[in-house]
Amino acid sequence: METTRDKLINATFDEVFSHGYQGASLADILAKAGVHKGSMYHFFANKKEMALAAIEETILKKNADKYRYVETYTSGFLEEFYKQLHDTSVRDFKRGCPIANIVQEMSNIDEDFNTLMKSIYGAFRANIKAILDKAIEVKEMKPCDTTKLALFITSTIEGAILAAKASGNAQDYVDVIEELIEHIERKR
Amino acid sequence: METTRDKLINATFDEVFSHGYQGASLADILAKAGVHKGSMYHFFANKKEMALAAIEETILKKNADKYRYVETYTSGFLEEFYKQLHDTSVRDFKRGCPIANIVQEMSNIDEDFNTLMKSIYGAFRANIKAILDKAIEVKEMKPCDTTKLALFITSTIEGAILAAKASGNAQDYVDVIEELIEHIERKR
DNA sequence: TTGAGACTTGACTAATCGGTCAAATTTTGT
DNA sequence: ACAAAATTTGACCGATTAGTCAAGTCTCAA
């Protein structure tokens, strides 16, 4: 059952993803959630706290399963990772990447957003690094500076999503990913 | 002499760069510019037209000289490009990249912003492609798909700036650029 | 010198913003 | 059954938003 709080979290994330935090209207969120204002203030102290909760909880939930295979697999780490990268069905090139969007909009404006996004982006990098470390461990890849390579990969992915958003052409994302994989493959 | 219009353009760009378009307050822009509201509406139809003008004019002006060497040089194109990439003094890692910021915030919200940013981001890619084509022409590089490589480079640069903004660590940008140059070097 | 157009001033408007709160209702534990 | 707690309702608030406009000043050409 979707609780009132759930409705608010979902509507807030969607509204913030679409219009940014500053562009997100509380009235629109409430209308979308079908929740009254006073009810919302029962669950959250203010708009900002609700948005921070929506971002953190939604992204954590999304990533919970996404990288599970790193712990369960015993081989084929890179193949699975490449498959993930190529899967455009999980991407929304119109709105872009939720993480990147909020970093861009809020990191230099608000300390609480900055702290949260630093943690989320850091987790993204850590997840990629874990894949690379596993690949090296099972000799699918030569040892290298995985921290740096993970940084490079995350940067390029975010840039690829941005390029597709800017051009309105999903193929741009695919092209960048191809070149990125080529780059990783040279390290095997 | 800085005209009233200049003051408005500069203040608007700075305010939009700092707080985004939606977060930019007209009152703050006017205060920063030292211009009264009615005066502003003499030069611009509304906030949006002023912001679009500020973005286009400021970025065009910035890029006017930046890639001039591509037409004047006869060799050393890649070296000059690498030098540019390494120059962190032109970067503002707190606020990020103005182009990326506005693409992220506005491309999926407003058609006019979308059109403008598509053009600006496209010009960025074209500039990088021109460098690569020149490098190939004078045999500093093996022939390759420069459209695709330019897309990859611009994506990675934007991603690098974002990474530095997210972490608050300029070194992240440097690390990504190093790896990017390594990638380009393999194509020589 | 004078009139016309460019530019400036700042008070004003309507709409929307996030936020408050007391009262009503529903849910829960005993 | 009853009381206490959790939740919901929706009217209301002051502040801020972008935008309007009539009156005033300045510049410059005839």
Coordinates of C-alpha atoms (C1' of nucleotides) in Angstrom, one line a residue:
Chain A
M1 CA 0.0 0.0 0.0
E2 CA 1.3 3.4 -0.9
T3 CA 1.3 5.6 2.2
T4 CA 0.8 9.3 2.2
R5 CA 4.5 9.7 2.8
D6 CA 5.3 7.4 -0.2
K7 CA 3.0 9.5 -2.4
L8 CA 4.9 12.6 -1.4
I9 CA 8.3 11.1 -1.9
N10 CA 7.4 9.8 -5.3
A11 CA 5.7 13.0 -6.5
T12 CA 8.6 15.1 -5.1
F13 CA 11.2 13.1 -6.8
D14 CA 9.4 13.2 -10.1
E15 CA 8.8 17.0 -9.8
V16 CA 12.4 17.7 -8.8
F17 CA 13.7 15.5 -11.6
S18 CA 11.5 17.3 -14.1
H19 CA 11.9 20.9 -13.0
G20 CA 14.8 21.0 -10.6
Y21 CA 14.5 21.7 -6.9
Q22 CA 14.1 25.4 -7.2
G23 CA 11.7 25.0 -10.1
A24 CA 9.6 22.4 -8.2
S25 CA 6.4 23.9 -7.0
L26 CA 5.0 22.7 -3.7
A27 CA 1.5 23.1 -4.9
D28 CA 2.2 21.0 -8.0
I29 CA 3.8 18.3 -5.9
L30 CA 0.8 18.2 -3.5
A31 CA -1.6 18.1 -6.5
K32 CA 0.3 15.3 -8.1
A33 CA 0.5 13.3 -4.8
G34 CA -3.2 14.1 -4.0
V35 CA -2.1 15.2 -0.5
H36 CA -3.0 18.4 1.3
K37 CA -0.5 20.9 2.5
G38 CA -1.0 20.5 6.2
S39 CA -0.7 16.7 5.8
M40 CA 2.7 17.2 4.1
Y41 CA 4.0 19.4 6.9
H42 CA 3.0 16.6 9.3
F43 CA 5.6 14.3 7.7
F44 CA 8.3 16.9 6.7
A45 CA 9.6 20.0 8.3
N46 CA 9.7 21.9 4.9
K47 CA 10.2 21.6 1.2
K48 CA 13.9 21.1 1.4
E49 CA 13.7 18.2 3.9
M50 CA 11.2 16.5 1.8
A51 CA 13.3 16.9 -1.4
L52 CA 16.4 15.7 0.4
A53 CA 14.5 12.6 1.6
A54 CA 13.0 12.0 -1.8
I55 CA 16.4 12.2 -3.6
E56 CA 18.2 10.0 -1.1
E57 CA 15.6 7.3 -0.7
T58 CA 14.7 7.1 -4.4
I59 CA 18.3 6.9 -5.6
L60 CA 19.3 4.4 -2.9
K61 CA 16.4 2.2 -3.8
K62 CA 17.3 2.3 -7.5
N63 CA 20.9 1.4 -6.8
A64 CA 20.1 -1.3 -4.3
D65 CA 19.7 -4.0 -6.9
K66 CA 21.6 -2.5 -9.8
Y67 CA 25.1 -3.5 -8.5
R68 CA 24.1 -6.6 -6.6
Y69 CA 25.7 -8.9 -9.2
V70 CA 29.2 -7.6 -8.2
E71 CA 28.8 -9.7 -5.0
T72 CA 27.1 -12.7 -6.4
Y73 CA 28.9 -13.3 -9.7
T74 CA 32.2 -15.1 -9.8
S75 CA 33.1 -14.1 -13.4
G76 CA 32.0 -12.0 -16.3
F77 CA 32.0 -8.7 -14.3
L78 CA 33.0 -6.5 -17.2
E79 CA 30.5 -8.2 -19.6
E80 CA 27.7 -7.5 -17.2
F81 CA 28.9 -4.0 -16.7
Y82 CA 29.0 -3.3 -20.5
K83 CA 25.5 -4.8 -20.8
Q84 CA 24.4 -2.3 -18.1
L85 CA 26.0 0.6 -19.9
H86 CA 24.3 -0.3 -23.2
D87 CA 20.9 -0.6 -21.7
T88 CA 19.3 2.7 -22.7
S89 CA 15.9 1.5 -21.4
V90 CA 16.8 2.7 -17.9
R91 CA 17.8 6.1 -19.2
D92 CA 15.7 9.2 -19.5
F93 CA 17.6 11.4 -22.0
K94 CA 15.0 14.1 -21.9
R95 CA 15.4 14.8 -18.2
G96 CA 19.0 13.5 -18.0
C97 CA 20.6 12.0 -14.9
P98 CA 18.9 12.8 -11.6
I99 CA 22.3 12.8 -9.8
A100 CA 24.0 15.1 -12.3
N101 CA 21.0 17.4 -12.4
I102 CA 20.9 18.0 -8.7
V103 CA 24.7 18.3 -8.4
Q104 CA 24.6 21.0 -11.1
E105 CA 21.8 22.9 -9.6
M106 CA 22.3 22.7 -5.9
S107 CA 25.9 21.7 -4.9
N108 CA 27.2 25.3 -4.9
I109 CA 24.0 26.8 -3.5
D110 CA 23.1 24.7 -0.4
E111 CA 25.4 22.9 2.0
D112 CA 22.9 20.2 2.8
F113 CA 22.3 19.4 -0.9
N114 CA 26.1 19.5 -1.4
T115 CA 26.7 17.0 1.4
L116 CA 24.0 14.6 0.1
M117 CA 25.1 14.7 -3.5
K118 CA 28.8 14.3 -2.5
S119 CA 27.7 11.1 -0.8
I120 CA 25.5 9.9 -3.7
Y121 CA 28.1 10.7 -6.4
G122 CA 30.8 9.1 -4.2
A123 CA 28.7 5.9 -3.9
F124 CA 28.3 5.8 -7.7
R125 CA 32.1 6.0 -8.1
A126 CA 32.6 3.4 -5.4
N127 CA 30.2 1.0 -7.1
I128 CA 32.1 1.3 -10.4
K129 CA 35.4 0.8 -8.6
A130 CA 34.1 -2.3 -7.0
I131 CA 33.3 -3.8 -10.4
L132 CA 36.8 -3.0 -11.6
D133 CA 38.5 -4.5 -8.5
K134 CA 36.5 -7.7 -8.9
A135 CA 37.4 -7.9 -12.6
I136 CA 41.1 -7.6 -11.6
E137 CA 40.7 -10.1 -8.8
V138 CA 39.5 -12.7 -11.2
K139 CA 42.0 -11.7 -13.8
E140 CA 39.6 -10.3 -16.3
M141 CA 41.7 -7.2 -16.3
K142 CA 45.2 -6.1 -15.6
P143 CA 45.8 -4.4 -12.3
C144 CA 45.5 -0.6 -12.6
D145 CA 44.5 2.5 -10.6
T146 CA 40.9 1.6 -10.3
T147 CA 40.0 4.7 -8.3
K148 CA 41.1 6.8 -11.1
L149 CA 39.6 4.6 -13.8
A150 CA 36.3 4.6 -12.0
L151 CA 36.4 8.4 -11.8
F152 CA 37.0 8.5 -15.5
I153 CA 34.2 6.1 -16.3
T154 CA 31.6 7.9 -14.1
S155 CA 32.7 11.2 -15.6
T156 CA 32.3 9.9 -19.1
I157 CA 28.9 8.4 -18.4
E158 CA 27.6 11.6 -16.9
G159 CA 29.0 13.5 -19.9
A160 CA 27.4 11.1 -22.3
I161 CA 23.9 11.5 -20.8
L162 CA 24.4 15.3 -20.9
A163 CA 25.4 15.2 -24.5
A164 CA 22.3 13.2 -25.4
K165 CA 20.2 15.6 -23.5
A166 CA 21.8 18.6 -25.2
S167 CA 21.4 17.3 -28.7
G168 CA 18.1 15.4 -28.1
N169 CA 19.8 12.4 -29.7
A170 CA 20.1 9.2 -27.7
Q171 CA 22.6 7.9 -30.2
D172 CA 25.2 10.4 -28.8
Y173 CA 25.0 8.4 -25.5
V174 CA 25.6 5.2 -27.4
D175 CA 28.5 6.5 -29.3
V176 CA 30.3 7.8 -26.2
I177 CA 29.7 4.5 -24.4
E178 CA 31.2 2.6 -27.3
E179 CA 34.3 4.7 -27.2
L180 CA 34.4 4.3 -23.4
I181 CA 34.3 0.6 -23.6
E182 CA 37.0 0.6 -26.2
H183 CA 39.1 2.6 -23.7
I184 CA 38.5 0.1 -20.9
E185 CA 39.1 -2.8 -23.2
R186 CA 42.7 -1.6 -23.8
K187 CA 43.4 -2.2 -20.1
R188 CA 42.5 -5.8 -20.2
Chain B
M1 CA 32.2 52.3 -21.2
E2 CA 29.8 49.8 -19.8
T3 CA 26.3 50.6 -20.9
T4 CA 23.1 49.8 -19.0
R5 CA 22.5 46.9 -21.3
D6 CA 26.1 45.6 -20.6
K7 CA 25.5 45.8 -16.9
L8 CA 22.3 43.8 -17.2
I9 CA 23.9 41.2 -19.4
N10 CA 26.9 40.7 -17.0
A11 CA 24.8 40.7 -13.9
T12 CA 22.3 38.3 -15.4
F13 CA 24.9 35.8 -16.6
D14 CA 26.6 35.9 -13.2
E15 CA 23.3 35.4 -11.4
V16 CA 22.1 32.6 -13.7
F17 CA 25.5 30.9 -13.5
S18 CA 25.4 31.0 -9.7
H19 CA 21.7 30.2 -9.0
G20 CA 20.4 28.8 -12.3
Y21 CA 17.8 30.5 -14.4
Q22 CA 14.8 29.6 -12.3
G23 CA 16.7 30.5 -9.1
A24 CA 17.9 33.8 -10.5
S25 CA 15.9 36.6 -8.9
L26 CA 15.2 39.6 -11.1
A27 CA 15.4 41.9 -8.0
D28 CA 18.9 40.5 -7.3
I29 CA 20.1 41.0 -10.9
L30 CA 18.8 44.6 -10.9
A31 CA 20.5 45.3 -7.6
K32 CA 23.8 43.8 -8.8
A33 CA 23.6 45.7 -12.0
G34 CA 22.5 48.9 -10.3
V35 CA 19.7 49.3 -12.8
H36 CA 16.1 50.0 -12.1
K37 CA 13.3 47.6 -13.2
G38 CA 11.6 49.9 -15.7
S39 CA 15.0 50.5 -17.3
M40 CA 15.6 46.8 -17.8
Y41 CA 12.2 46.3 -19.4
H42 CA 13.2 49.0 -21.9
F43 CA 16.0 46.8 -23.2
F44 CA 14.4 43.3 -22.8
A45 CA 10.9 42.0 -23.1
N46 CA 11.1 39.8 -20.0
K47 CA 13.4 37.8 -17.8
K48 CA 13.7 35.0 -20.2
E49 CA 14.8 37.1 -23.2
M50 CA 17.4 38.8 -21.0
A51 CA 18.7 35.5 -19.8
L52 CA 18.9 34.0 -23.3
A53 CA 20.8 37.1 -24.5
A54 CA 23.1 37.0 -21.6
I55 CA 23.9 33.3 -22.1
E56 CA 24.4 33.5 -25.8
E57 CA 26.4 36.7 -25.9
T58 CA 28.7 35.8 -22.9
I59 CA 29.5 32.4 -24.1
L60 CA 30.1 33.5 -27.7
K61 CA 32.4 36.2 -26.5
K62 CA 34.3 33.7 -24.3
N63 CA 34.8 31.3 -27.1
A64 CA 35.7 33.9 -29.8
D65 CA 39.4 33.8 -28.9
K66 CA 39.6 30.5 -27.2
Y67 CA 39.9 28.4 -30.4
R68 CA 41.4 31.0 -32.7
Y69 CA 44.8 29.2 -32.8
V70 CA 43.1 26.4 -34.8
E71 CA 43.1 28.8 -37.8
T72 CA 46.5 30.5 -37.2
Y73 CA 48.7 27.6 -36.2
T74 CA 50.4 25.4 -38.7
S75 CA 51.4 22.6 -36.2
G76 CA 51.2 21.7 -32.6
F77 CA 47.5 21.5 -32.5
L78 CA 47.2 18.7 -30.0
E79 CA 49.8 20.2 -27.7
E80 CA 48.0 23.5 -27.6
F81 CA 44.7 21.6 -27.0
Y82 CA 46.3 19.7 -24.1
K83 CA 47.6 22.9 -22.6
Q84 CA 44.1 24.3 -22.8
L85 CA 42.6 21.3 -21.1
H86 CA 45.2 21.4 -18.3
D87 CA 44.6 25.1 -17.6
T88 CA 42.4 25.0 -14.5
S89 CA 42.6 28.8 -14.1
V90 CA 39.8 29.3 -16.5
R91 CA 37.6 26.8 -14.6
D92 CA 35.1 27.5 -11.8
F93 CA 34.7 24.1 -10.1
K94 CA 32.3 25.6 -7.5
R95 CA 29.8 26.7 -10.1
G96 CA 30.7 24.1 -12.8
C97 CA 30.3 24.7 -16.5
P98 CA 27.8 27.3 -17.5
I99 CA 26.8 25.3 -20.6
A100 CA 26.2 22.1 -18.8
N101 CA 24.4 23.9 -16.0
I102 CA 21.8 25.4 -18.3
V103 CA 21.5 22.3 -20.4
Q104 CA 20.7 20.3 -17.3
E105 CA 18.3 22.8 -15.9
M106 CA 16.4 24.1 -18.9
S107 CA 16.7 21.8 -22.0
N108 CA 13.7 19.7 -21.0
I109 CA 11.7 22.6 -19.7
D110 CA 11.7 25.3 -22.3
E111 CA 11.9 25.1 -26.0
D112 CA 13.8 28.3 -26.5
F113 CA 16.5 27.4 -24.0
N114 CA 16.7 24.0 -25.6
T115 CA 17.3 25.5 -29.0
L116 CA 19.9 27.9 -27.8
M117 CA 21.8 25.2 -25.7
K118 CA 21.7 22.7 -28.6
S119 CA 23.4 25.3 -30.7
I120 CA 26.0 26.3 -28.1
Y121 CA 26.8 22.7 -27.2
G122 CA 27.0 21.8 -30.9
A123 CA 29.5 24.7 -31.4
F124 CA 31.6 23.3 -28.6
R125 CA 31.7 19.9 -30.3
A126 CA 32.4 21.5 -33.7
N127 CA 35.4 23.4 -32.2
I128 CA 36.9 20.2 -30.8
K129 CA 36.3 18.4 -34.0
A130 CA 38.1 21.2 -35.9
I131 CA 41.2 20.7 -33.8
L132 CA 41.2 17.0 -34.4
D133 CA 40.7 17.5 -38.2
K134 CA 43.6 20.0 -38.3
A135 CA 45.8 17.6 -36.3
I136 CA 45.0 14.8 -38.8
E137 CA 45.6 17.1 -41.7
V138 CA 49.2 17.9 -40.6
K139 CA 49.8 14.2 -39.7
E140 CA 49.9 14.8 -35.9
M141 CA 47.3 12.1 -35.7
K142 CA 46.1 9.1 -37.6
P143 CA 42.8 9.6 -39.4
C144 CA 39.7 8.6 -37.4
D145 CA 36.1 9.4 -36.9
T146 CA 36.6 12.9 -35.5
T147 CA 32.9 13.6 -35.0
K148 CA 32.7 10.7 -32.7
L149 CA 36.0 11.4 -30.9
A150 CA 35.0 15.1 -30.5
L151 CA 31.7 13.9 -28.9
F152 CA 33.7 11.6 -26.6
I153 CA 36.1 14.4 -25.6
T154 CA 33.4 17.0 -24.9
S155 CA 31.4 14.5 -22.9
T156 CA 34.4 13.5 -20.8
I157 CA 35.3 17.2 -20.2
E158 CA 31.8 18.0 -19.0
G159 CA 31.8 14.9 -16.9
A160 CA 35.1 15.9 -15.4
I161 CA 33.9 19.3 -14.4
L162 CA 30.8 17.8 -12.8
A163 CA 32.9 15.3 -10.9
A164 CA 35.0 18.1 -9.4
K165 CA 31.9 20.0 -8.6
A166 CA 30.3 17.0 -6.9
S167 CA 33.4 16.1 -4.8
G168 CA 34.6 19.7 -4.3
N169 CA 38.0 18.5 -5.4
A170 CA 39.6 20.1 -8.5
Q171 CA 42.1 17.2 -8.6
D172 CA 39.3 15.0 -9.9
Y173 CA 39.1 17.2 -13.0
V174 CA 42.8 16.9 -13.5
D175 CA 42.8 13.1 -13.1
V176 CA 40.0 12.7 -15.7
I177 CA 41.8 15.0 -18.2
E178 CA 45.0 13.0 -17.8
E179 CA 43.2 9.8 -18.6
L180 CA 41.4 11.5 -21.5
I181 CA 44.7 12.6 -23.0
E182 CA 46.1 9.1 -22.6
H183 CA 43.1 7.9 -24.6
I184 CA 43.6 10.5 -27.4
E185 CA 47.4 9.8 -27.5
R186 CA 46.7 6.2 -28.4
K187 CA 45.2 7.4 -31.6
R188 CA 48.3 9.2 -32.8
Chain C
dT1 C1' 15.8 76.8 -28.8
dT2 C1' 12.7 73.4 -29.1
dG3 C1' 10.7 69.1 -29.9
dA4 C1' 11.2 64.1 -30.4
dG5 C1' 12.9 59.9 -29.1
dA6 C1' 15.7 57.4 -25.9
dC7 C1' 16.2 56.2 -21.4
dT8 C1' 15.2 56.2 -16.3
dT9 C1' 12.6 56.3 -12.1
dG10 C1' 9.9 53.8 -8.6
dA11 C1' 5.4 52.9 -7.2
dC12 C1' 2.1 49.6 -8.2
dT13 C1' -0.4 44.9 -9.4
dA14 C1' -1.8 40.1 -9.5
dA15 C1' -0.1 35.7 -8.9
dT16 C1' 2.5 32.5 -6.7
dC17 C1' 5.8 31.2 -3.3
dG18 C1' 6.7 28.3 1.1
dG19 C1' 4.8 28.0 5.5
dT20 C1' 1.3 28.1 9.7
dC21 C1' -2.3 26.4 12.4
dA22 C1' -6.7 25.3 14.8
dA23 C1' -10.2 22.3 14.1
dA24 C1' -12.0 17.9 12.4
dT25 C1' -11.4 13.2 11.6
dT26 C1' -9.3 8.6 11.7
dT27 C1' -6.5 5.1 13.8
dT28 C1' -4.6 2.9 17.5
dG29 C1' -3.9 0.8 22.1
dT30 C1' -6.1 -0.5 26.3
Chain D
dA1 C1' -16.0 1.7 24.7
dC2 C1' -13.0 5.3 25.3
dA3 C1' -9.2 8.2 25.3
dA4 C1' -5.0 9.4 23.3
dA5 C1' -2.3 9.9 19.3
dA6 C1' -1.7 10.2 14.5
dT7 C1' -3.3 12.1 10.5
dT8 C1' -6.0 15.2 7.5
dT9 C1' -8.4 19.3 6.1
dG10 C1' -8.2 23.9 4.1
dA11 C1' -8.3 28.6 5.2
dC12 C1' -5.0 31.9 6.0
dC13 C1' -0.3 34.6 6.3
dG14 C1' 3.6 37.6 4.8
dA15 C1' 7.1 37.6 1.5
dT16 C1' 8.5 37.4 -3.0
dT17 C1' 7.8 36.7 -7.8
dA18 C1' 7.8 38.7 -12.7
dG19 C1' 5.8 42.3 -15.0
dT20 C1' 3.3 47.2 -15.8
dC21 C1' 3.1 52.0 -16.4
dA22 C1' 2.8 57.0 -16.1
dA23 C1' 5.7 60.5 -15.2
dG24 C1' 10.1 62.4 -15.4
dT25 C1' 14.9 63.3 -17.3
dC26 C1' 18.3 63.2 -20.6
dT27 C1' 20.4 63.4 -25.4
dC28 C1' 20.6 65.0 -29.8
dA29 C1' 19.2 66.7 -34.2
dA30 C1' 16.9 70.3 -36.8

